[in-house]
Short mmCIF file of C-alpha atoms in Angstrom, two decimals:
data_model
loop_
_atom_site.label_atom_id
_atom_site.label_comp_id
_atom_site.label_asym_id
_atom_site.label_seq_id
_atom_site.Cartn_x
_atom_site.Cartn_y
_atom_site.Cartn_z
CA UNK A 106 51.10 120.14 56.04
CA UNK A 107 48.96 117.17 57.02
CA UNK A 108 49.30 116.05 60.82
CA UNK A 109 51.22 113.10 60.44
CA UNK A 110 54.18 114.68 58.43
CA UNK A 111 53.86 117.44 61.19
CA UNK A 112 54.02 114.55 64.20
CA UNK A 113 56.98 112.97 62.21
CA UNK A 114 58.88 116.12 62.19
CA UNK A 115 58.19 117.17 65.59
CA UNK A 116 59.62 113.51 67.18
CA UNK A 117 62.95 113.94 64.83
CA UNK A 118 63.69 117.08 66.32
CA UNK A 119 63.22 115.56 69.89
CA UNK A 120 65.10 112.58 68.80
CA UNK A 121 68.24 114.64 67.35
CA UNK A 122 67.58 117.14 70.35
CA UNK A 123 67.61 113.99 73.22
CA UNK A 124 70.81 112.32 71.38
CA UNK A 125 72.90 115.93 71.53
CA UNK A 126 72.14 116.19 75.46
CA UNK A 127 73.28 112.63 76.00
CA UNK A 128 76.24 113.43 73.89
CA UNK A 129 77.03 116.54 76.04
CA UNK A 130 76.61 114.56 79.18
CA UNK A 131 78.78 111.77 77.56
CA UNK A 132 81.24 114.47 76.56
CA UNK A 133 81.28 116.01 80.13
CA UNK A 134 81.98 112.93 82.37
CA UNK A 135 85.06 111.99 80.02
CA UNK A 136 86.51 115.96 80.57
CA UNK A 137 85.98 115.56 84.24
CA UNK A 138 89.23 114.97 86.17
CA UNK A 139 89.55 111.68 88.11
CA UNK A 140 92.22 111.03 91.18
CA UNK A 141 94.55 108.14 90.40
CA UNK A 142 94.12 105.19 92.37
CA UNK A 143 97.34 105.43 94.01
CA UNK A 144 95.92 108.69 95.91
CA UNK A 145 93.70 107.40 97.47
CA UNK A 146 95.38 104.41 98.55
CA UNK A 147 98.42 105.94 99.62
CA UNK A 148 96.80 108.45 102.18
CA UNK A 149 94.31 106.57 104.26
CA UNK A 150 94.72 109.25 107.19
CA UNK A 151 92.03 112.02 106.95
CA UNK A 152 92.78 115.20 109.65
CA UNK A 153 90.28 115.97 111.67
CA UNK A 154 90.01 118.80 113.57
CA UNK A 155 88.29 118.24 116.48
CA UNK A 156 90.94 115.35 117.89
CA UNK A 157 93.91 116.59 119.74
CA UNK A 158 96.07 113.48 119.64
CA UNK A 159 97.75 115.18 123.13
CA UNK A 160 94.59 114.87 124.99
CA UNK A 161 93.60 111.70 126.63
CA UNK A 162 90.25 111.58 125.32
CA UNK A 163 88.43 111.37 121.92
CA UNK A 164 87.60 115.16 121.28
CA UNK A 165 89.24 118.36 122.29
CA UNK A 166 86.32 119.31 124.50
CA UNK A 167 85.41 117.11 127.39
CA UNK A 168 81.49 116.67 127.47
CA UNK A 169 79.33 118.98 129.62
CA UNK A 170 78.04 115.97 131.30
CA UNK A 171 81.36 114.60 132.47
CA UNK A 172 81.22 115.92 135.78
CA UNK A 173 77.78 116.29 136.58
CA UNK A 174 77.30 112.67 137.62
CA UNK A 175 80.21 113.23 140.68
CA UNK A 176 78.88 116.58 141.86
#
């Protein structure tokens, strides 16, 4: 087999190789599930767990520096 038919053989298999992993990753991003656009707009409130909404400050647990400047 001379070395150019050998060269031209080798970069069709790479070519039809490269095109079937871009057609898997094309493949793959349309089966992935998407959230509607209404989700997302209708719930703007994300829970967080370290805010009491009770307490009178930002986080549950008062800093440990809070008092040491009045001691």
């Amino acid at each position: 087999m001379p070395i150019n038919q050998y060269f031209y053989s080798m970069i069709m298999q790479l070519h039809m190789y490269l095109v079937l992993i871009l057609l898997s990753f094309v493949l793959n991003l349309q089966g992935a599930p998407a959230l509607p656009s209404s989700d997302i707009s209708e719930n703007q409130y994300v829970h967080n767990p370290e805010r009491n909404d009770q307490f009178n400050g930002d986080d549950i647990v008062p800093s440990p520096f809070a008092n040491a400047l009045t001691e």
